[in-house]
Amino acid sequence: GESVGLHLPTLSVQEGDNSIINCAYSNSASDYFIWYKQESGKGPQFIIDIRSNMDKRQGQRVTVLLNKTVKHLSLQIAATQPGDSAVYFCAENTGGFKTIFGAGTRLFVKA
Amino acid sequence: EAQVTQNPRYLITVTGKKLTVTCSQNMNHEYMSWYRQDPGLGLRQIYYSMNVEVTDKGDVPEGYKVSRKEKRNFPLILESPSPNQTSLYFCASSLRQARNEQFFGPGTRLTVL
């Protein structure tokens, strides 16, 4: 069935380094892929999305890369800060208004 | 302040006792959705609504009901809760034309004994 998964459940990076969070998906028909950030005790917060016909999209300090050949999605965070510590979810819109989330990756930022 | 609110934030109940979790948004969003979050499983969509009186099932709708009589409200109803519905529940909303950018509420932690 449809699934969105992650390569690593946790990621630890040094403050100031770049972070790369990876995600694998299985539904080739999805039209959008999305990244959300969830801080402890809060609901998820939208970060960035990318349409399925694009390879790369940049935001403020974040870049999302989409490789449709291997069904892989990644979120790159530049100059990681302590405030970036959170759980990051990839998600996909499978058409219409249905959204499927991955299991999440916890990012730890070491000072 | 633009926000999604949920009530209650915490609830402990017993098997079979009907309950409702309310969700309200003040952003005039057409789209609203309910998710449950369980450890290791991420968020799973329960139900969603594209507009007033229009709802559809997500991936895990069994044991839940919803209604959308007003644009701002989207209550989640558990007619006969069971322990496997113990979870953290999130309501979300978005503009129809920006459905990727969902705004989430603070969550409701439900425990069914």
Coordinates of N, CA and C in Angstrom, one line a residue:
Chain A
G1 N 0.8 -1.2 0.0 CA 0.0 0.0 0.0 C 0.9 1.2 0.0
E2 N 0.2 2.4 0.1 CA 0.9 3.6 0.1 C 1.7 3.8 1.4
S3 N 2.9 4.3 1.3 CA 3.7 4.5 2.5 C 4.7 5.6 2.3
V4 N 5.0 6.3 3.3 CA 6.0 7.3 3.3 C 6.9 7.0 4.5
G5 N 8.1 6.7 4.3 CA 9.0 6.2 5.4 C 10.3 7.1 5.5
L6 N 11.1 6.8 6.4 CA 12.3 7.5 6.7 C 13.4 6.6 6.8
H7 N 14.7 7.0 6.4 CA 15.8 6.2 6.6 C 16.3 6.1 8.0
L8 N 16.3 7.2 8.7 CA 16.8 7.2 10.1 C 15.8 7.8 11.0
P9 N 15.6 7.2 12.2 CA 14.7 7.8 13.2 C 15.3 9.0 13.9
T10 N 16.6 9.1 14.1 CA 17.2 10.2 14.8 C 18.4 10.7 14.1
L11 N 18.7 12.0 14.2 CA 19.8 12.6 13.6 C 20.4 13.6 14.6
S12 N 21.7 13.5 14.8 CA 22.4 14.5 15.7 C 23.4 15.3 14.9
V13 N 23.3 16.6 15.0 CA 24.3 17.4 14.3 C 24.8 18.5 15.2
Q14 N 25.9 19.0 14.9 CA 26.6 20.1 15.6 C 26.0 21.4 15.1
E15 N 25.7 22.3 16.1 CA 25.2 23.6 15.8 C 26.1 24.3 14.7
G16 N 25.5 24.8 13.7 CA 26.3 25.5 12.6 C 26.5 24.6 11.4
D17 N 26.4 23.3 11.6 CA 26.5 22.4 10.5 C 25.2 22.3 9.7
N18 N 25.3 21.7 8.5 CA 24.1 21.5 7.7 C 23.5 20.1 8.1
S19 N 22.2 20.1 8.1 CA 21.5 18.8 8.4 C 20.8 18.3 7.1
I20 N 20.8 17.0 7.0 CA 20.1 16.4 5.8 C 19.2 15.3 6.4
I21 N 17.9 15.5 6.2 CA 16.9 14.5 6.6 C 16.3 13.9 5.4
N22 N 16.3 12.5 5.4 CA 15.9 11.8 4.2 C 14.5 11.1 4.4
C23 N 13.9 10.9 3.3 CA 12.6 10.2 3.3 C 12.4 9.4 2.0
A24 N 11.8 8.3 2.1 CA 11.5 7.5 1.0 C 10.0 7.4 0.8
Y25 N 9.5 7.4 -0.4 CA 8.0 7.3 -0.6 C 7.8 6.2 -1.6
S26 N 6.5 5.7 -1.7 CA 6.3 4.6 -2.6 C 5.2 4.9 -3.6
N27 N 4.5 6.0 -3.4 CA 3.4 6.3 -4.3 C 3.9 7.3 -5.4
S28 N 4.1 6.8 -6.6 CA 4.6 7.6 -7.7 C 3.5 8.6 -8.2
A29 N 2.3 8.4 -7.8 CA 1.2 9.3 -8.3 C 1.0 10.5 -7.4
S30 N 1.7 10.7 -6.3 CA 1.6 11.8 -5.5 C 1.9 13.1 -6.2
D31 N 1.1 14.2 -6.0 CA 1.4 15.4 -6.8 C 2.2 16.4 -6.0
Y32 N 2.2 16.3 -4.7 CA 3.0 17.2 -3.8 C 3.7 16.4 -2.7
F33 N 4.9 16.9 -2.3 CA 5.6 16.3 -1.2 C 5.9 17.5 -0.2
I34 N 5.7 17.2 1.1 CA 5.7 18.3 2.0 C 6.6 17.9 3.2
W35 N 7.2 18.9 3.8 CA 7.9 18.8 5.1 C 7.2 19.6 6.2
Y36 N 7.1 18.9 7.4 CA 6.6 19.6 8.5 C 7.6 19.4 9.7
K37 N 7.5 20.4 10.6 CA 8.4 20.4 11.8 C 7.5 20.3 13.0
Q38 N 7.8 19.4 13.9 CA 7.0 19.4 15.2 C 7.9 19.5 16.4
E39 N 7.7 20.6 17.1 CA 8.4 20.8 18.3 C 7.7 20.1 19.5
S40 N 8.4 19.9 20.5 CA 7.9 19.1 21.6 C 6.6 19.8 22.2
G41 N 5.5 19.1 22.3 CA 4.3 19.6 22.9 C 3.4 20.4 22.0
K42 N 3.8 20.5 20.7 CA 3.1 21.3 19.7 C 2.6 20.5 18.6
G43 N 1.7 21.1 17.8 CA 1.3 20.5 16.5 C 2.3 20.7 15.5
P44 N 2.3 19.9 14.4 CA 3.2 20.1 13.3 C 3.1 21.5 12.6
Q45 N 4.2 22.0 12.1 CA 4.2 23.3 11.4 C 4.8 23.1 10.0
F46 N 4.1 23.6 9.1 CA 4.5 23.5 7.7 C 5.9 24.2 7.5
I47 N 6.8 23.5 6.7 CA 8.1 24.1 6.4 C 8.1 24.5 4.9
I48 N 7.9 23.5 4.1 CA 8.1 23.7 2.6 C 7.5 22.6 1.9
D49 N 7.1 22.8 0.7 CA 6.6 21.7 -0.2 C 7.2 21.8 -1.5
I50 N 7.0 20.7 -2.3 CA 7.6 20.7 -3.6 C 6.6 19.9 -4.5
R51 N 6.4 20.4 -5.7 CA 5.5 19.7 -6.6 C 6.3 18.6 -7.2
S52 N 5.5 17.6 -7.6 CA 6.2 16.3 -8.1 C 6.9 16.5 -9.5
N53 N 6.7 17.6 -10.2 CA 7.4 17.9 -11.4 C 8.6 18.7 -11.3
M54 N 9.0 18.9 -10.0 CA 10.2 19.7 -9.7 C 11.2 18.8 -9.0
D55 N 12.5 19.2 -9.1 CA 13.6 18.5 -8.5 C 14.1 19.2 -7.2
K56 N 13.9 20.5 -7.2 CA 14.5 21.2 -6.0 C 13.7 22.4 -5.8
R57 N 13.6 22.8 -4.5 CA 13.0 24.0 -4.1 C 13.7 24.5 -2.9
Q58 N 13.9 25.9 -2.9 CA 14.6 26.5 -1.7 C 13.7 27.4 -1.0
G59 N 13.9 27.4 0.3 CA 13.2 28.4 1.2 C 14.2 29.1 2.0
Q60 N 13.8 29.6 3.2 CA 14.7 30.3 4.0 C 15.5 29.3 4.8
R61 N 16.8 29.1 4.5 CA 17.7 28.1 5.2 C 17.3 26.7 4.9
V62 N 16.3 26.4 4.2 CA 16.0 25.0 3.9 C 15.9 24.8 2.4
T63 N 16.2 23.6 2.0 CA 16.1 23.1 0.6 C 15.5 21.8 0.6
V64 N 14.6 21.5 -0.3 CA 14.0 20.2 -0.5 C 14.4 19.7 -1.9
L65 N 14.9 18.5 -1.9 CA 15.3 17.8 -3.1 C 14.4 16.6 -3.3
L66 N 14.0 16.4 -4.6 CA 13.1 15.3 -4.9 C 13.8 14.5 -6.0
N67 N 14.0 13.2 -5.8 CA 14.5 12.3 -6.8 C 13.5 11.3 -7.1
K68 N 12.8 11.5 -8.2 CA 11.7 10.6 -8.5 C 12.1 9.2 -9.0
T69 N 13.4 9.2 -9.5 CA 13.9 7.9 -10.0 C 14.0 6.9 -8.9
V70 N 14.4 7.3 -7.7 CA 14.6 6.4 -6.6 C 13.5 6.7 -5.5
K71 N 12.6 7.5 -5.8 CA 11.5 7.8 -4.9 C 12.0 8.3 -3.6
H72 N 12.8 9.3 -3.6 CA 13.5 9.8 -2.4 C 13.3 11.3 -2.3
L73 N 13.1 11.7 -1.1 CA 12.9 13.1 -0.8 C 13.9 13.5 0.4
S74 N 14.5 14.7 0.3 CA 15.3 15.1 1.4 C 15.1 16.6 1.8
L75 N 15.3 16.9 3.0 CA 15.2 18.2 3.5 C 16.6 18.6 4.0
Q76 N 17.2 19.7 3.5 CA 18.5 20.2 3.9 C 18.3 21.4 4.7
I77 N 18.8 21.5 5.9 CA 18.8 22.7 6.7 C 20.2 23.3 6.8
A78 N 20.4 24.5 6.4 CA 21.7 25.1 6.4 C 21.9 25.8 7.8
A79 N 23.2 25.7 8.2 CA 23.6 26.3 9.5 C 22.6 26.0 10.6
T80 N 22.5 24.7 10.9 CA 21.5 24.3 11.9 C 21.7 25.0 13.2
Q81 N 20.5 25.4 13.8 CA 20.5 26.1 15.1 C 19.8 25.3 16.1
P82 N 20.0 25.6 17.4 CA 19.3 24.9 18.5 C 17.8 24.9 18.3
G83 N 17.3 26.0 17.8 CA 15.8 26.0 17.5 C 15.3 25.1 16.5
D84 N 16.2 24.5 15.7 CA 15.8 23.5 14.7 C 15.6 22.1 15.3
S85 N 15.9 21.9 16.6 CA 15.7 20.6 17.2 C 14.2 20.4 17.3
A86 N 13.8 19.2 16.7 CA 12.4 18.9 16.5 C 12.3 17.6 15.9
V87 N 11.1 17.1 15.7 CA 10.8 16.0 14.8 C 10.3 16.5 13.5
Y88 N 10.9 15.9 12.4 CA 10.6 16.4 11.1 C 9.8 15.2 10.3
F89 N 8.7 15.6 9.7 CA 7.9 14.6 9.0 C 7.9 15.0 7.5
C90 N 8.1 14.0 6.7 CA 7.7 14.2 5.3 C 6.3 13.7 5.1
A91 N 5.6 14.2 4.1 CA 4.3 13.9 3.8 C 4.0 14.0 2.4
E92 N 3.0 13.3 1.9 CA 2.6 13.5 0.5 C 1.1 13.6 0.3
N93 N 0.8 14.4 -0.7 CA -0.6 14.6 -1.1 C -0.8 13.6 -2.2
T94 N -1.7 12.7 -2.1 CA -1.9 11.6 -3.0 C -2.9 12.0 -4.1
G95 N -3.3 13.2 -4.1 CA -4.3 13.6 -5.0 C -5.6 14.0 -4.2
G96 N -6.3 14.9 -4.6 CA -7.5 15.3 -3.8 C -7.0 16.0 -2.5
F97 N -7.6 15.5 -1.4 CA -7.2 16.2 -0.1 C -6.7 15.2 0.9
K98 N -6.2 14.1 0.5 CA -5.7 13.1 1.4 C -4.2 13.3 1.6
T99 N -3.7 13.2 2.8 CA -2.3 13.5 3.1 C -1.8 12.3 3.9
I100 N -0.6 11.8 3.5 CA 0.0 10.6 4.2 C 1.3 11.1 4.7
F101 N 1.5 10.9 6.1 CA 2.7 11.3 6.8 C 3.7 10.1 7.0
G102 N 5.0 10.4 7.0 CA 5.9 9.4 7.4 C 6.0 9.4 8.9
A103 N 6.9 8.5 9.4 CA 7.0 8.2 10.8 C 7.7 9.3 11.6
G104 N 8.6 10.1 10.9 CA 9.3 11.2 11.5 C 10.7 10.9 11.8
T105 N 11.5 11.9 11.8 CA 12.9 11.9 12.2 C 13.2 12.9 13.3
R106 N 13.8 12.5 14.4 CA 14.1 13.5 15.4 C 15.5 14.1 15.2
L107 N 15.5 15.4 15.1 CA 16.8 16.1 14.9 C 17.3 16.7 16.3
F108 N 18.5 16.3 16.7 CA 19.1 16.9 17.9 C 20.2 17.8 17.4
V109 N 20.2 19.0 17.9 CA 21.3 20.0 17.6 C 22.2 20.2 18.8
K110 N 23.4 19.8 18.7 CA 24.4 19.9 19.8 C 25.0 21.3 19.8
A111 N 25.1 21.9 20.9 CA 25.7 23.2 21.0 C 27.2 23.1 21.1
Chain B
E1 N -5.7 36.6 16.7 CA -4.6 35.7 16.3 C -5.2 34.5 15.5
A2 N -4.6 34.3 14.3 CA -5.0 33.1 13.5 C -4.6 31.8 14.2
Q3 N -5.6 31.0 14.4 CA -5.3 29.7 15.1 C -6.3 28.7 14.9
V4 N -5.9 27.4 15.3 CA -6.8 26.3 15.3 C -6.8 25.9 16.8
T5 N -8.0 25.8 17.4 CA -8.1 25.5 18.8 C -8.8 24.1 18.9
Q6 N -8.4 23.4 19.9 CA -9.0 22.1 20.2 C -9.4 22.0 21.7
N7 N -10.5 21.4 22.0 CA -10.9 21.1 23.3 C -11.6 19.8 23.5
P8 N -11.3 19.1 24.6 CA -10.3 19.4 25.6 C -8.9 19.2 25.1
R9 N -7.9 19.6 25.9 CA -6.5 19.3 25.6 C -6.1 17.9 26.1
Y10 N -6.7 17.6 27.2 CA -6.4 16.3 27.8 C -7.8 15.6 28.3
L11 N -7.9 14.4 28.0 CA -9.1 13.7 28.4 C -8.8 12.2 28.8
I12 N -9.3 11.8 29.9 CA -9.2 10.4 30.3 C -10.7 9.9 30.5
T13 N -11.0 8.9 29.8 CA -12.4 8.4 29.8 C -12.3 6.8 29.9
V14 N -13.5 6.3 29.9 CA -13.6 4.8 30.0 C -14.2 4.2 28.7
T15 N -14.0 3.0 28.5 CA -14.5 2.3 27.3 C -16.0 2.5 27.2
G16 N -16.4 2.9 26.0 CA -17.9 2.9 25.7 C -18.6 4.2 26.0
K17 N -17.9 5.2 26.6 CA -18.5 6.4 27.0 C -18.3 7.5 25.9
K18 N -19.4 7.8 25.2 CA -19.3 8.7 24.0 C -18.6 10.0 24.4
L19 N -17.7 10.5 23.5 CA -17.1 11.8 23.7 C -16.9 12.5 22.4
T20 N -16.8 13.8 22.5 CA -16.5 14.7 21.3 C -15.3 15.6 21.6
V21 N -14.5 15.7 20.6 CA -13.3 16.6 20.7 C -13.7 17.7 19.7
T22 N -13.7 18.9 20.2 CA -14.0 20.0 19.3 C -12.8 20.6 18.6
C23 N -13.0 21.2 17.4 CA -12.0 21.8 16.7 C -12.6 23.1 16.0
S24 N -11.9 24.2 16.2 CA -12.4 25.4 15.6 C -11.2 26.2 15.0
Q25 N -11.5 26.8 13.8 CA -10.4 27.7 13.2 C -11.0 29.0 12.9
N26 N -10.2 30.0 12.9 CA -10.7 31.4 12.7 C -10.1 32.0 11.4
M27 N -9.7 31.2 10.5 CA -9.0 31.6 9.3 C -9.8 31.5 8.1
N28 N -11.1 31.1 8.2 CA -12.0 31.0 7.1 C -11.5 29.9 6.1
H29 N -10.8 28.9 6.6 CA -10.3 27.8 5.8 C -11.4 26.9 5.4
E30 N -11.3 26.4 4.1 CA -12.3 25.5 3.6 C -12.0 24.1 4.1
Y31 N -10.7 23.7 4.1 CA -10.3 22.4 4.4 C -10.0 22.2 5.8
M32 N -10.5 21.1 6.4 CA -10.1 20.7 7.8 C -9.9 19.2 7.8
S33 N -9.1 18.8 8.8 CA -8.8 17.4 8.9 C -8.5 17.0 10.3
W34 N -8.7 15.7 10.6 CA -8.3 15.1 11.9 C -7.2 14.0 11.7
Y35 N -6.2 14.1 12.6 CA -5.1 13.1 12.5 C -5.0 12.5 13.9
R36 N -4.5 11.3 14.0 CA -4.0 10.7 15.2 C -2.5 10.4 15.1
Q37 N -1.8 10.6 16.2 CA -0.4 10.4 16.2 C 0.0 9.4 17.3
D38 N 0.6 8.4 16.9 CA 1.0 7.3 17.7 C 2.5 7.1 17.6
P39 N 3.2 6.7 18.6 CA 4.7 6.5 18.5 C 5.1 5.6 17.4
G40 N 6.1 6.0 16.6 CA 6.6 5.2 15.5 C 5.7 5.1 14.3
L41 N 4.5 5.7 14.4 CA 3.6 5.7 13.2 C 3.3 7.0 12.6
G42 N 3.9 8.1 13.1 CA 3.7 9.4 12.6 C 2.2 9.8 12.7
L43 N 1.7 10.6 11.8 CA 0.3 11.1 11.9 C -0.5 10.3 10.8
R44 N -1.6 9.8 11.2 CA -2.5 9.1 10.3 C -3.8 9.9 10.2
Q45 N -4.3 10.0 9.0 CA -5.4 10.8 8.8 C -6.7 10.0 9.1
I46 N -7.6 10.6 9.8 CA -8.8 10.0 10.2 C -10.0 10.3 9.3
Y47 N -10.3 11.6 9.2 CA -11.3 12.2 8.3 C -10.8 13.5 7.9
Y48 N -11.4 14.0 6.7 CA -11.1 15.3 6.3 C -12.4 15.9 5.7
S49 N -12.4 17.2 5.6 CA -13.6 17.9 5.0 C -13.1 19.0 4.1
M50 N -13.7 19.0 2.9 CA -13.3 20.0 1.9 C -14.1 21.3 2.0
N51 N -15.2 21.1 2.7 CA -16.1 22.3 2.9 C -17.3 21.9 3.7
V52 N -18.1 22.9 4.0 CA -19.3 22.6 4.8 C -20.1 21.4 4.2
E53 N -20.5 20.5 5.0 CA -21.3 19.3 4.6 C -20.6 18.4 3.7
V54 N -19.3 18.5 3.5 CA -18.5 17.6 2.6 C -17.4 17.0 3.4
T55 N -17.5 15.7 3.7 CA -16.5 15.0 4.5 C -16.1 13.7 3.8
D56 N -14.9 13.2 4.1 CA -14.5 11.9 3.5 C -13.5 11.2 4.4
K57 N -13.4 9.9 4.3 CA -12.6 9.1 5.1 C -11.1 9.3 4.8
G58 N -10.3 9.3 5.8 CA -8.9 9.2 5.6 C -8.4 7.7 5.7
D59 N -7.3 7.5 6.3 CA -6.7 6.1 6.3 C -7.3 5.3 7.5
V60 N -7.6 5.9 8.6 CA -8.1 5.2 9.8 C -9.4 5.7 10.3
P61 N -10.5 5.6 9.6 CA -11.7 6.2 10.0 C -12.6 5.4 11.0
E62 N -12.2 4.1 11.1 CA -13.0 3.2 11.9 C -13.1 3.6 13.4
G63 N -14.3 3.7 13.9 CA -14.6 4.1 15.3 C -14.7 5.6 15.5
Y64 N -14.7 6.4 14.4 CA -14.8 7.8 14.5 C -15.9 8.3 13.6
K65 N -16.5 9.5 14.0 CA -17.4 10.2 13.2 C -17.0 11.7 13.2
V66 N -17.4 12.4 12.1 CA -17.2 13.8 12.1 C -18.4 14.5 11.5
S67 N -18.5 15.8 11.7 CA -19.5 16.6 11.0 C -18.9 17.9 10.7
R68 N -19.5 18.6 9.7 CA -19.0 19.9 9.3 C -20.3 20.7 8.9
K69 N -20.9 21.2 10.0 CA -22.1 22.0 9.8 C -21.8 23.5 9.6
E70 N -20.7 23.9 10.1 CA -20.2 25.2 10.0 C -18.8 25.2 9.4
K71 N -18.4 26.3 8.8 CA -17.1 26.3 8.2 C -16.0 26.3 9.2
R72 N -16.2 26.9 10.3 CA -15.1 27.0 11.3 C -15.0 25.8 12.2
N73 N -16.0 25.0 12.3 CA -15.9 23.9 13.3 C -15.9 22.5 12.6
F74 N -15.2 21.6 13.2 CA -15.1 20.2 12.7 C -14.9 19.3 13.9
P75 N -15.9 18.9 14.6 CA -15.8 18.1 15.7 C -15.5 16.6 15.4
L76 N -14.8 15.9 16.2 CA -14.5 14.5 16.1 C -15.3 13.8 17.2
I77 N -16.0 12.8 16.8 CA -16.9 12.1 17.7 C -16.5 10.6 17.8
L78 N -16.3 10.2 19.0 CA -16.1 8.8 19.3 C -17.3 8.2 20.0
E79 N -18.1 7.5 19.3 CA -19.4 7.0 19.8 C -19.2 6.0 20.9
S80 N -18.3 5.1 20.8 CA -18.0 4.1 21.8 C -16.5 3.9 21.9
P81 N -15.8 4.7 22.6 CA -14.3 4.7 22.6 C -13.8 3.3 23.1
S82 N -12.7 2.9 22.6 CA -12.0 1.7 23.0 C -10.6 2.0 23.3
P83 N -9.9 1.2 24.1 CA -8.5 1.5 24.5 C -7.5 1.7 23.3
N84 N -7.8 1.1 22.2 CA -6.9 1.3 21.0 C -7.1 2.7 20.3
Q85 N -8.0 3.5 20.9 CA -8.2 4.8 20.4 C -7.4 5.8 21.3
T86 N -6.7 5.3 22.3 CA -5.8 6.1 23.1 C -4.7 6.6 22.2
S87 N -4.6 7.9 22.1 CA -3.7 8.5 21.2 C -3.6 10.1 21.4
L88 N -2.8 10.7 20.6 CA -2.7 12.1 20.5 C -3.4 12.6 19.2
Y89 N -4.4 13.4 19.3 CA -5.2 13.8 18.2 C -4.9 15.3 17.8
F90 N -4.8 15.5 16.5 CA -4.6 16.8 16.0 C -5.6 17.1 14.9
C91 N -6.1 18.4 15.0 CA -7.0 18.9 14.0 C -6.1 19.9 13.2
A92 N -6.4 20.0 11.9 CA -5.7 20.9 11.0 C -6.6 21.6 10.1
S93 N -6.2 22.7 9.5 CA -7.0 23.4 8.5 C -6.1 24.0 7.5
S94 N -6.7 24.3 6.3 CA -5.9 25.0 5.3 C -6.9 25.6 4.3
L95 N -6.4 26.5 3.5 CA -7.1 27.0 2.4 C -7.2 25.9 1.4
R96 N -8.3 25.9 0.7 CA -8.5 24.9 -0.3 C -7.4 24.9 -1.4
Q97 N -7.0 26.1 -1.8 CA -6.0 26.2 -2.9 C -4.6 26.1 -2.3
A98 N -4.4 25.9 -1.0 CA -3.1 25.8 -0.4 C -3.2 24.6 0.6
R99 N -3.7 23.5 0.1 CA -3.9 22.4 1.0 C -2.7 21.8 1.6
N100 N -1.5 22.0 1.0 CA -0.3 21.5 1.6 C 0.1 22.2 2.9
E101 N -0.3 23.5 3.0 CA 0.1 24.3 4.2 C -1.0 24.2 5.2
Q102 N -1.0 23.1 5.9 CA -2.0 22.9 7.0 C -1.5 23.5 8.3
F103 N -2.5 24.2 8.9 CA -2.3 24.7 10.3 C -2.8 23.8 11.3
F104 N -2.0 23.4 12.2 CA -2.4 22.4 13.2 C -2.8 23.0 14.5
G105 N -3.7 22.4 15.2 CA -4.1 22.7 16.6 C -3.0 22.2 17.5
P106 N -3.2 22.5 18.8 CA -2.2 22.1 19.8 C -2.2 20.6 20.2
G107 N -3.3 19.9 19.8 CA -3.4 18.5 20.1 C -4.3 18.2 21.3
T108 N -4.9 17.0 21.3 CA -5.7 16.5 22.4 C -5.2 15.1 22.7
R109 N -4.8 15.0 24.0 CA -4.3 13.7 24.4 C -5.4 12.9 25.1
L110 N -5.8 11.8 24.4 CA -6.9 11.0 24.9 C -6.5 9.7 25.4
T111 N -6.9 9.4 26.6 CA -6.7 8.0 27.2 C -8.0 7.4 27.4
V112 N -8.2 6.1 26.9 CA -9.4 5.4 27.1 C -9.0 4.1 27.9
L113 N -9.6 4.1 29.1 CA -9.3 3.0 30.0 C -10.2 1.8 29.8

